[in-house]
Amino acid sequence: MYTPLTGQVALVTGASRGLGRAAALEFAAAGAYVIVTARSTRGHSTQATLPQTSVDDTLDALRAAGGRGEAHACDHTDAAQVEQLMLALRARHGRLDVLVNNAWGGHDPVNEGARGREVWEEPPEQLRNMLLGGAYSDHLTTLLALRHFEGAVGRVLCTTWHTEEPPGWLPYEVSKAAKNRFVYVLGHKLRGRAISVIGVAPGWMRTELMETHHTPEELAGQTETPHYAARGLVALAADPDALQHSGRVLDVGELADLYGITDLDGSQPQWWRRSRKGGT
C-alpha cells in the first residue's frame, strides 16, 4: 500500500461526518497520524436530524481500518477551546504537518428552513453564524496552530466552495467568498515561509446533510462521495510542489486532472465544471 504521509501528523477539523470524516479516513490510509476534532461527540450530536455520528465514531472507523490517531471535542469558533487543543497537541506531538480546516456550523438546526423568499427576508443571524462557522473558524484555528507550532505547519488546506454564477443563496455565497479570500491572503503572507495555503472546492457531495434534504432523483448524475475531495486533500498534502498552488481555490475536478484521483467507484465527476458553463 502506498503511504506517502507516513510519519506526518495531520489535524482534520469537523471530522464527525461528511467530508471531514472521509478526510480523516483517507489521511490515515495514506499513513498519517490523524487528529480528528468536532463538536459532536458520542451521545451529544449537534445535528439531531442527521445520522448520529460523532468524532469518536470517526476515530473508531479510522482505527478499524488500520489507521492511527486520536479524537478531541472542540468547537473551532471558541478561542479558549482551540487554544487548549493546540497546547495539548504541541505537548504530545511537537509538530503539525497538515491542518485541514473543515469545521462548519452554518447549517446548525436553529437555522434550518430559515431562508427567505426575498433577500430582505433572510434572518440577519444566518450570515453571522456562517461566517463564524466558516471563515472565522478557519482564521482562528490556523493562527493558533501557526503560533503554537512556531509557523512550522507545512500545509493549510481549507474546504470551501466556488462562489457561483449566477450567485446562489446570499449568506452562503458571502461566507464562502470570505473563506476563499482568507486562502488567498494567507497564502500570500506565508509564501516566504514555504507554507502552502490551498482551498479545495468539492462538487455536489452526497453527505448526510444532502441526502436528508434532497431526493435520490435530485442527487442522481454528477454527484460525488466525500472521499473524492478527501483524496484530493491527501494528494495536495503529499505533493512536494504544492506551494505553486498556494493562495488558490482548486476544484476537486482540477485535482483529479492533476493527480489522477478518483471517487470510490473509480469515476472522476466534473460537476462544477459542467455547472458553470455559460457563467463567468
PDB file of C-alpha atoms in Angstrom:
ATOM      1  CA  MET A   1       0.000   0.000   0.000  1.00  0.00           C
ATOM      2  CA  TYR A   2       1.309   3.451  -0.970  1.00  0.00           C
ATOM      3  CA  THR A   3       1.512   5.613   2.166  1.00  0.00           C
ATOM      4  CA  PRO A   4       3.069   8.958   1.189  1.00  0.00           C
ATOM      5  CA  LEU A   5       2.243  10.638   4.516  1.00  0.00           C
ATOM      6  CA  THR A   6       3.873   8.087   6.825  1.00  0.00           C
ATOM      7  CA  GLY A   7       5.366   9.854   9.828  1.00  0.00           C
ATOM      8  CA  GLN A   8       3.325  13.023   9.342  1.00  0.00           C
ATOM      9  CA  VAL A   9       0.806  14.470  11.774  1.00  0.00           C
ATOM     10  CA  ALA A  10      -2.465  15.801  10.351  1.00  0.00           C
ATOM     11  CA  LEU A  11      -5.279  17.661  12.109  1.00  0.00           C
ATOM     12  CA  VAL A  12      -8.727  17.370  10.488  1.00  0.00           C
ATOM     13  CA  THR A  13     -11.418  19.614  11.969  1.00  0.00           C
ATOM     14  CA  GLY A  14     -15.147  18.976  11.667  1.00  0.00           C
ATOM     15  CA  ALA A  15     -14.499  15.251  11.333  1.00  0.00           C
ATOM     16  CA  SER A  16     -17.681  13.741  12.769  1.00  0.00           C
ATOM     17  CA  ARG A  17     -19.366  13.293   9.368  1.00  0.00           C
ATOM     18  CA  GLY A  18     -19.257  14.225   5.706  1.00  0.00           C
ATOM     19  CA  LEU A  19     -16.033  15.423   4.139  1.00  0.00           C
ATOM     20  CA  GLY A  20     -14.228  15.682   7.488  1.00  0.00           C
ATOM     21  CA  ARG A  21     -14.843  12.030   8.278  1.00  0.00           C
ATOM     22  CA  ALA A  22     -13.794  10.967   4.769  1.00  0.00           C
ATOM     23  CA  ALA A  23     -10.649  13.102   5.004  1.00  0.00           C
ATOM     24  CA  ALA A  24      -9.699  11.528   8.318  1.00  0.00           C
ATOM     25  CA  LEU A  25     -10.018   8.041   6.825  1.00  0.00           C
ATOM     26  CA  GLU A  26      -8.095   8.938   3.659  1.00  0.00           C
ATOM     27  CA  PHE A  27      -5.256  10.660   5.546  1.00  0.00           C
ATOM     28  CA  ALA A  28      -4.941   7.648   7.832  1.00  0.00           C
ATOM     29  CA  ALA A  29      -4.890   5.319   4.813  1.00  0.00           C
ATOM     30  CA  ALA A  30      -2.033   7.442   3.422  1.00  0.00           C
ATOM     31  CA  GLY A  31      -0.031   6.753   6.590  1.00  0.00           C
ATOM     32  CA  ALA A  32      -0.564   9.955   8.575  1.00  0.00           C
ATOM     33  CA  TYR A  33      -1.256  10.070  12.296  1.00  0.00           C
ATOM     34  CA  VAL A  34      -4.643  11.798  12.252  1.00  0.00           C
ATOM     35  CA  ILE A  35      -6.057  14.056  14.956  1.00  0.00           C
ATOM     36  CA  VAL A  36      -9.806  14.449  14.488  1.00  0.00           C
ATOM     37  CA  THR A  37     -11.957  17.118  16.100  1.00  0.00           C
ATOM     38  CA  ALA A  38     -15.636  18.030  16.108  1.00  0.00           C
ATOM     39  CA  ARG A  39     -18.365  19.382  18.351  1.00  0.00           C
ATOM     40  CA  SER A  40     -20.385  16.162  18.051  1.00  0.00           C
ATOM     41  CA  THR A  41     -19.246  13.514  20.499  1.00  0.00           C
ATOM     42  CA  ARG A  42     -20.851  10.155  21.178  1.00  0.00           C
ATOM     43  CA  GLY A  43     -24.296  10.786  22.628  1.00  0.00           C
ATOM     44  CA  HIS A  44     -24.062  14.554  22.103  1.00  0.00           C
ATOM     45  CA  SER A  45     -24.711  15.400  18.459  1.00  0.00           C
ATOM     46  CA  THR A  46     -25.083  18.958  17.159  1.00  0.00           C
ATOM     47  CA  GLN A  47     -27.287  17.743  14.299  1.00  0.00           C
ATOM     48  CA  ALA A  48     -30.321  15.977  15.710  1.00  0.00           C
ATOM     49  CA  THR A  49     -31.930  15.456  12.281  1.00  0.00           C
ATOM     50  CA  LEU A  50     -28.892  13.675  10.811  1.00  0.00           C
ATOM     51  CA  PRO A  51     -27.472  10.205  11.489  1.00  0.00           C
ATOM     52  CA  GLN A  52     -25.907  10.290  14.937  1.00  0.00           C
ATOM     53  CA  THR A  53     -22.249  10.071  14.023  1.00  0.00           C
ATOM     54  CA  SER A  54     -19.559  11.622  16.185  1.00  0.00           C
ATOM     55  CA  VAL A  55     -15.852  12.343  16.260  1.00  0.00           C
ATOM     56  CA  ASP A  56     -15.497   9.211  18.409  1.00  0.00           C
ATOM     57  CA  ASP A  57     -17.152   7.110  15.691  1.00  0.00           C
ATOM     58  CA  THR A  58     -14.737   8.543  13.136  1.00  0.00           C
ATOM     59  CA  LEU A  59     -11.777   7.542  15.299  1.00  0.00           C
ATOM     60  CA  ASP A  60     -13.203   4.038  15.707  1.00  0.00           C
ATOM     61  CA  ALA A  61     -13.597   3.703  11.925  1.00  0.00           C
ATOM     62  CA  LEU A  62     -10.097   5.036  11.345  1.00  0.00           C
ATOM     63  CA  ARG A  63      -8.551   2.534  13.755  1.00  0.00           C
ATOM     64  CA  ALA A  64     -10.662  -0.333  12.450  1.00  0.00           C
ATOM     65  CA  ALA A  65      -9.169   0.339   9.014  1.00  0.00           C
ATOM     66  CA  GLY A  66      -5.654   0.092  10.468  1.00  0.00           C
ATOM     67  CA  GLY A  67      -5.021   3.809  10.909  1.00  0.00           C
ATOM     68  CA  ARG A  68      -3.557   5.703  13.836  1.00  0.00           C
ATOM     69  CA  GLY A  69      -4.960   8.793  15.501  1.00  0.00           C
ATOM     70  CA  GLU A  70      -6.801  10.458  18.353  1.00  0.00           C
ATOM     71  CA  ALA A  71     -10.035  12.399  18.844  1.00  0.00           C
ATOM     72  CA  HIS A  72     -10.783  15.664  20.644  1.00  0.00           C
ATOM     73  CA  ALA A  73     -14.033  17.512  21.220  1.00  0.00           C
ATOM     74  CA  CYS A  74     -13.561  21.086  20.046  1.00  0.00           C
ATOM     75  CA  ASP A  75     -15.710  23.998  18.920  1.00  0.00           C
ATOM     76  CA  HIS A  76     -13.423  25.799  16.483  1.00  0.00           C
ATOM     77  CA  THR A  77     -15.263  29.104  16.948  1.00  0.00           C
ATOM     78  CA  ASP A  78     -14.232  29.140  20.632  1.00  0.00           C
ATOM     79  CA  ALA A  79     -10.740  30.601  21.093  1.00  0.00           C
ATOM     80  CA  ALA A  80     -10.239  29.007  24.519  1.00  0.00           C
ATOM     81  CA  GLN A  81     -11.068  25.518  23.229  1.00  0.00           C
ATOM     82  CA  VAL A  82      -8.799  25.871  20.197  1.00  0.00           C
ATOM     83  CA  GLU A  83      -6.002  27.216  22.413  1.00  0.00           C
ATOM     84  CA  GLN A  84      -6.252  24.200  24.709  1.00  0.00           C
ATOM     85  CA  LEU A  85      -6.289  21.865  21.724  1.00  0.00           C
ATOM     86  CA  MET A  86      -3.096  23.345  20.286  1.00  0.00           C
ATOM     87  CA  LEU A  87      -1.342  23.241  23.663  1.00  0.00           C
ATOM     88  CA  ALA A  88      -2.248  19.567  24.038  1.00  0.00           C
ATOM     89  CA  LEU A  89      -1.094  18.699  20.528  1.00  0.00           C
ATOM     90  CA  ARG A  90       2.189  20.558  20.902  1.00  0.00           C
ATOM     91  CA  ALA A  91       2.894  18.789  24.202  1.00  0.00           C
ATOM     92  CA  ARG A  92       2.072  15.388  22.772  1.00  0.00           C
ATOM     93  CA  HIS A  93       3.413  15.606  19.216  1.00  0.00           C
ATOM     94  CA  GLY A  94       5.610  18.707  18.933  1.00  0.00           C
ATOM     95  CA  ARG A  95       4.701  19.071  15.267  1.00  0.00           C
ATOM     96  CA  LEU A  96       1.798  19.555  12.899  1.00  0.00           C
ATOM     97  CA  ASP A  97       2.469  18.799   9.250  1.00  0.00           C
ATOM     98  CA  VAL A  98      -1.016  19.284   7.825  1.00  0.00           C
ATOM     99  CA  LEU A  99      -4.019  21.301   9.005  1.00  0.00           C
ATOM    100  CA  VAL A 100      -7.330  20.596   7.264  1.00  0.00           C
ATOM    101  CA  ASN A 101      -9.833  23.344   8.104  1.00  0.00           C
ATOM    102  CA  ASN A 102     -13.177  21.641   7.551  1.00  0.00           C
ATOM    103  CA  ALA A 103     -15.252  22.652  10.595  1.00  0.00           C
ATOM    104  CA  TRP A 104     -18.584  24.208   9.601  1.00  0.00           C
ATOM    105  CA  GLY A 105     -21.553  25.347  11.646  1.00  0.00           C
ATOM    106  CA  GLY A 106     -23.550  27.195   9.038  1.00  0.00           C
ATOM    107  CA  HIS A 107     -26.333  24.608   8.916  1.00  0.00           C
ATOM    108  CA  ASP A 108     -26.991  24.260  12.625  1.00  0.00           C
ATOM    109  CA  PRO A 109     -30.595  23.209  13.323  1.00  0.00           C
ATOM    110  CA  VAL A 110     -31.636  26.637  14.577  1.00  0.00           C
ATOM    111  CA  ASN A 111     -31.184  27.963  11.044  1.00  0.00           C
ATOM    112  CA  GLU A 112     -32.676  25.136   9.025  1.00  0.00           C
ATOM    113  CA  GLY A 113     -35.562  26.222   6.839  1.00  0.00           C
ATOM    114  CA  ALA A 114     -34.908  29.884   7.597  1.00  0.00           C
ATOM    115  CA  ARG A 115     -34.294  31.045   4.033  1.00  0.00           C
ATOM    116  CA  GLY A 116     -36.403  33.982   2.939  1.00  0.00           C
ATOM    117  CA  ARG A 117     -38.061  34.121  -0.453  1.00  0.00           C
ATOM    118  CA  GLU A 118     -36.635  37.627  -0.860  1.00  0.00           C
ATOM    119  CA  VAL A 119     -33.159  38.718   0.230  1.00  0.00           C
ATOM    120  CA  TRP A 120     -34.583  41.144   2.800  1.00  0.00           C
ATOM    121  CA  GLU A 121     -36.445  38.264   4.428  1.00  0.00           C
ATOM    122  CA  GLU A 122     -33.226  36.409   5.317  1.00  0.00           C
ATOM    123  CA  PRO A 123     -32.664  36.133   9.086  1.00  0.00           C
ATOM    124  CA  PRO A 124     -29.795  38.543   9.901  1.00  0.00           C
ATOM    125  CA  GLU A 125     -28.106  35.957  12.139  1.00  0.00           C
ATOM    126  CA  GLN A 126     -27.741  33.499   9.240  1.00  0.00           C
ATOM    127  CA  LEU A 127     -24.692  35.245   7.788  1.00  0.00           C
ATOM    128  CA  ARG A 128     -23.192  35.772  11.234  1.00  0.00           C
ATOM    129  CA  ASN A 129     -23.401  32.054  12.004  1.00  0.00           C
ATOM    130  CA  MET A 130     -21.993  31.074   8.626  1.00  0.00           C
ATOM    131  CA  LEU A 131     -19.070  33.474   8.984  1.00  0.00           C
ATOM    132  CA  LEU A 132     -18.358  32.216  12.498  1.00  0.00           C
ATOM    133  CA  GLY A 133     -18.628  28.571  11.477  1.00  0.00           C
ATOM    134  CA  GLY A 134     -16.603  29.114   8.311  1.00  0.00           C
ATOM    135  CA  ALA A 135     -14.060  31.887   7.733  1.00  0.00           C
ATOM    136  CA  TYR A 136     -13.671  32.795  11.402  1.00  0.00           C
ATOM    137  CA  SER A 137     -13.214  29.154  12.413  1.00  0.00           C
ATOM    138  CA  ASP A 138     -10.515  28.729   9.743  1.00  0.00           C
ATOM    139  CA  HIS A 139      -8.855  32.001  10.755  1.00  0.00           C
ATOM    140  CA  LEU A 140      -8.803  31.213  14.463  1.00  0.00           C
ATOM    141  CA  THR A 141      -7.629  27.616  14.092  1.00  0.00           C
ATOM    142  CA  THR A 142      -4.902  28.450  11.587  1.00  0.00           C
ATOM    143  CA  LEU A 143      -3.472  31.397  13.510  1.00  0.00           C
ATOM    144  CA  LEU A 144      -3.323  29.448  16.770  1.00  0.00           C
ATOM    145  CA  ALA A 145      -1.776  26.455  15.004  1.00  0.00           C
ATOM    146  CA  LEU A 146       0.907  28.665  13.466  1.00  0.00           C
ATOM    147  CA  ARG A 147       1.532  30.379  16.788  1.00  0.00           C
ATOM    148  CA  HIS A 148       1.923  27.225  18.836  1.00  0.00           C
ATOM    149  CA  PHE A 149       3.919  25.382  16.222  1.00  0.00           C
ATOM    150  CA  GLU A 150       6.063  28.454  15.522  1.00  0.00           C
ATOM    151  CA  GLY A 151       4.864  28.784  11.964  1.00  0.00           C
ATOM    152  CA  ALA A 152       6.115  25.299  11.084  1.00  0.00           C
ATOM    153  CA  VAL A 153       2.899  23.943   9.602  1.00  0.00           C
ATOM    154  CA  GLY A 154       3.672  22.586   6.144  1.00  0.00           C
ATOM    155  CA  ARG A 155       0.170  22.630   4.637  1.00  0.00           C
ATOM    156  CA  VAL A 156      -3.017  24.527   5.455  1.00  0.00           C
ATOM    157  CA  LEU A 157      -5.918  23.104   3.448  1.00  0.00           C
ATOM    158  CA  CYS A 158      -9.366  24.698   3.656  1.00  0.00           C
ATOM    159  CA  THR A 159     -12.519  23.062   2.351  1.00  0.00           C
ATOM    160  CA  THR A 160     -14.754  25.619   0.687  1.00  0.00           C
ATOM    161  CA  TRP A 161     -16.987  26.228  -2.330  1.00  0.00           C
ATOM    162  CA  HIS A 162     -16.608  28.164  -5.552  1.00  0.00           C
ATOM    163  CA  THR A 163     -18.984  31.100  -5.498  1.00  0.00           C
ATOM    164  CA  GLU A 164     -21.496  30.572  -8.255  1.00  0.00           C
ATOM    165  CA  GLU A 165     -22.522  32.442 -11.389  1.00  0.00           C
ATOM    166  CA  PRO A 166     -25.296  33.394 -11.229  1.00  0.00           C
ATOM    167  CA  PRO A 167     -24.939  33.668  -7.447  1.00  0.00           C
ATOM    168  CA  GLY A 168     -26.922  31.439  -5.122  1.00  0.00           C
ATOM    169  CA  TRP A 169     -28.050  31.795  -1.504  1.00  0.00           C
ATOM    170  CA  LEU A 170     -26.856  35.204  -0.264  1.00  0.00           C
ATOM    171  CA  PRO A 171     -25.395  34.396   3.205  1.00  0.00           C
ATOM    172  CA  TYR A 172     -23.839  31.150   1.964  1.00  0.00           C
ATOM    173  CA  GLU A 173     -22.176  32.838  -1.007  1.00  0.00           C
ATOM    174  CA  VAL A 174     -20.830  35.676   1.145  1.00  0.00           C
ATOM    175  CA  SER A 175     -19.476  33.287   3.793  1.00  0.00           C
ATOM    176  CA  LYS A 176     -17.701  31.139   1.194  1.00  0.00           C
ATOM    177  CA  ALA A 177     -16.274  34.225  -0.518  1.00  0.00           C
ATOM    178  CA  ALA A 178     -14.758  35.165   2.853  1.00  0.00           C
ATOM    179  CA  LYS A 179     -13.172  31.702   3.163  1.00  0.00           C
ATOM    180  CA  ASN A 180     -11.773  31.960  -0.348  1.00  0.00           C
ATOM    181  CA  ARG A 181     -10.281  35.394   0.302  1.00  0.00           C
ATOM    182  CA  PHE A 182      -8.757  34.036   3.534  1.00  0.00           C
ATOM    183  CA  VAL A 183      -6.981  31.365   1.483  1.00  0.00           C
ATOM    184  CA  TYR A 184      -5.708  33.960  -0.990  1.00  0.00           C
ATOM    185  CA  VAL A 185      -4.416  36.444   1.584  1.00  0.00           C
ATOM    186  CA  LEU A 186      -2.893  33.907   3.971  1.00  0.00           C
ATOM    187  CA  GLY A 187      -1.240  32.110   1.068  1.00  0.00           C
ATOM    188  CA  HIS A 188       0.395  35.403   0.079  1.00  0.00           C
ATOM    189  CA  LYS A 189       1.520  36.141   3.654  1.00  0.00           C
ATOM    190  CA  LEU A 190       3.050  32.690   4.232  1.00  0.00           C
ATOM    191  CA  ARG A 191       4.643  32.059   0.845  1.00  0.00           C
ATOM    192  CA  GLY A 192       8.020  33.277   2.127  1.00  0.00           C
ATOM    193  CA  ARG A 193       7.867  30.613   4.845  1.00  0.00           C
ATOM    194  CA  ALA A 194       7.137  27.867   2.297  1.00  0.00           C
ATOM    195  CA  ILE A 195       3.767  27.125   3.919  1.00  0.00           C
ATOM    196  CA  SER A 196       1.097  26.212   1.369  1.00  0.00           C
ATOM    197  CA  VAL A 197      -2.421  27.533   1.947  1.00  0.00           C
ATOM    198  CA  ILE A 198      -4.863  25.987  -0.514  1.00  0.00           C
ATOM    199  CA  GLY A 199      -8.636  25.834  -0.779  1.00  0.00           C
ATOM    200  CA  VAL A 200     -10.402  22.725  -2.073  1.00  0.00           C
ATOM    201  CA  ALA A 201     -13.904  23.057  -3.509  1.00  0.00           C
ATOM    202  CA  PRO A 202     -15.874  19.802  -3.810  1.00  0.00           C
ATOM    203  CA  GLY A 203     -18.695  19.344  -6.249  1.00  0.00           C
ATOM    204  CA  TRP A 204     -22.135  18.190  -5.132  1.00  0.00           C
ATOM    205  CA  MET A 205     -21.286  15.702  -2.389  1.00  0.00           C
ATOM    206  CA  ARG A 206     -23.639  13.003  -1.171  1.00  0.00           C
ATOM    207  CA  THR A 207     -23.208  13.863   2.507  1.00  0.00           C
ATOM    208  CA  GLU A 208     -25.671  13.056   5.261  1.00  0.00           C
ATOM    209  CA  LEU A 209     -26.978  16.625   5.080  1.00  0.00           C
ATOM    210  CA  MET A 210     -27.516  16.493   1.321  1.00  0.00           C
ATOM    211  CA  GLU A 211     -29.212  13.117   1.483  1.00  0.00           C
ATOM    212  CA  THR A 212     -31.580  14.433   4.157  1.00  0.00           C
ATOM    213  CA  HIS A 213     -32.666  17.495   2.165  1.00  0.00           C
ATOM    214  CA  HIS A 214     -32.646  16.182  -1.402  1.00  0.00           C
ATOM    215  CA  THR A 215     -34.404  13.335  -3.168  1.00  0.00           C
ATOM    216  CA  PRO A 216     -32.481  10.463  -4.832  1.00  0.00           C
ATOM    217  CA  GLU A 217     -33.575  11.911  -8.183  1.00  0.00           C
ATOM    218  CA  GLU A 218     -32.026  15.280  -7.328  1.00  0.00           C
ATOM    219  CA  LEU A 219     -28.797  13.582  -6.266  1.00  0.00           C
ATOM    220  CA  ALA A 220     -28.570  11.421  -9.375  1.00  0.00           C
ATOM    221  CA  GLY A 221     -25.996  12.185 -12.030  1.00  0.00           C
ATOM    222  CA  GLN A 222     -22.814  14.095 -11.370  1.00  0.00           C
ATOM    223  CA  THR A 223     -22.747  13.897  -7.588  1.00  0.00           C
ATOM    224  CA  GLU A 224     -19.772  12.507  -5.714  1.00  0.00           C
ATOM    225  CA  THR A 225     -18.901  10.933  -2.390  1.00  0.00           C
ATOM    226  CA  PRO A 226     -16.898  12.935   0.160  1.00  0.00           C
ATOM    227  CA  HIS A 227     -13.957  10.595  -0.461  1.00  0.00           C
ATOM    228  CA  TYR A 228     -13.347  12.219  -3.855  1.00  0.00           C
ATOM    229  CA  ALA A 229     -12.432  15.597  -2.350  1.00  0.00           C
ATOM    230  CA  ALA A 230     -10.743  13.869   0.593  1.00  0.00           C
ATOM    231  CA  ARG A 231      -8.379  12.117  -1.805  1.00  0.00           C
ATOM    232  CA  GLY A 232      -7.646  15.487  -3.386  1.00  0.00           C
ATOM    233  CA  LEU A 233      -6.697  16.857   0.029  1.00  0.00           C
ATOM    234  CA  VAL A 234      -4.330  13.936   0.579  1.00  0.00           C
ATOM    235  CA  ALA A 235      -2.757  14.439  -2.851  1.00  0.00           C
ATOM    236  CA  LEU A 236      -2.094  18.108  -2.084  1.00  0.00           C
ATOM    237  CA  ALA A 237      -0.636  17.236   1.321  1.00  0.00           C
ATOM    238  CA  ALA A 238       1.723  14.731  -0.308  1.00  0.00           C
ATOM    239  CA  ASP A 239       2.795  16.966  -3.213  1.00  0.00           C
ATOM    240  CA  PRO A 240       6.300  18.411  -2.625  1.00  0.00           C
ATOM    241  CA  ASP A 241       5.491  21.143  -5.152  1.00  0.00           C
ATOM    242  CA  ALA A 242       2.150  22.170  -3.613  1.00  0.00           C
ATOM    243  CA  LEU A 243       3.466  25.679  -2.918  1.00  0.00           C
ATOM    244  CA  GLN A 244       2.781  26.534  -6.561  1.00  0.00           C
ATOM    245  CA  HIS A 245      -0.950  26.317  -5.752  1.00  0.00           C
ATOM    246  CA  SER A 246      -0.793  28.394  -2.560  1.00  0.00           C
ATOM    247  CA  GLY A 247      -3.436  31.089  -2.317  1.00  0.00           C
ATOM    248  CA  ARG A 248      -5.716  29.361  -4.817  1.00  0.00           C
ATOM    249  CA  VAL A 249      -9.029  27.522  -4.550  1.00  0.00           C
ATOM    250  CA  LEU A 250      -8.902  24.330  -6.611  1.00  0.00           C
ATOM    251  CA  ASP A 251     -11.972  22.427  -7.719  1.00  0.00           C
ATOM    252  CA  VAL A 252     -11.806  18.717  -6.949  1.00  0.00           C
ATOM    253  CA  GLY A 253     -12.111  18.069 -10.687  1.00  0.00           C
ATOM    254  CA  GLU A 254      -8.877  20.029 -11.193  1.00  0.00           C
ATOM    255  CA  LEU A 255      -7.234  17.833  -8.568  1.00  0.00           C
ATOM    256  CA  ALA A 256      -8.440  14.763 -10.446  1.00  0.00           C
ATOM    257  CA  ASP A 257      -6.711  16.107 -13.558  1.00  0.00           C
ATOM    258  CA  LEU A 258      -3.530  16.967 -11.635  1.00  0.00           C
ATOM    259  CA  TYR A 259      -3.152  13.829  -9.541  1.00  0.00           C
ATOM    260  CA  GLY A 260      -5.343  11.195 -11.150  1.00  0.00           C
ATOM    261  CA  ILE A 261      -7.552  10.765  -8.084  1.00  0.00           C
ATOM    262  CA  THR A 262     -10.896   9.012  -8.439  1.00  0.00           C
ATOM    263  CA  ASP A 263     -14.044   8.611  -6.401  1.00  0.00           C
ATOM    264  CA  LEU A 264     -14.791   5.328  -4.638  1.00  0.00           C
ATOM    265  CA  ASP A 265     -16.341   3.892  -7.798  1.00  0.00           C
ATOM    266  CA  GLY A 266     -13.355   4.846  -9.968  1.00  0.00           C
ATOM    267  CA  SER A 267     -15.137   7.798 -11.609  1.00  0.00           C
ATOM    268  CA  GLN A 268     -13.918  11.392 -11.905  1.00  0.00           C
ATOM    269  CA  PRO A 269     -17.024  13.589 -11.607  1.00  0.00           C
ATOM    270  CA  GLN A 270     -16.759  17.077 -13.096  1.00  0.00           C
ATOM    271  CA  TRP A 271     -19.947  18.508 -11.622  1.00  0.00           C
ATOM    272  CA  TRP A 272     -18.612  22.015 -11.060  1.00  0.00           C
ATOM    273  CA  ARG A 273     -17.036  22.302 -14.489  1.00  0.00           C
ATOM    274  CA  ARG A 274     -20.364  21.452 -16.100  1.00  0.00           C
ATOM    275  CA  SER A 275     -22.400  23.643 -13.761  1.00  0.00           C
ATOM    276  CA  ARG A 276     -20.547  26.835 -14.598  1.00  0.00           C
ATOM    277  CA  LYS A 277     -20.924  26.638 -18.367  1.00  0.00           C
ATOM    278  CA  GLY A 278     -22.230  29.974 -19.515  1.00  0.00           C
ATOM    279  CA  GLY A 279     -21.108  31.675 -16.289  1.00  0.00           C
ATOM    280  CA  THR A 280     -18.164  33.955 -15.733  1.00  0.00           C
TER     281      THR A 280
END
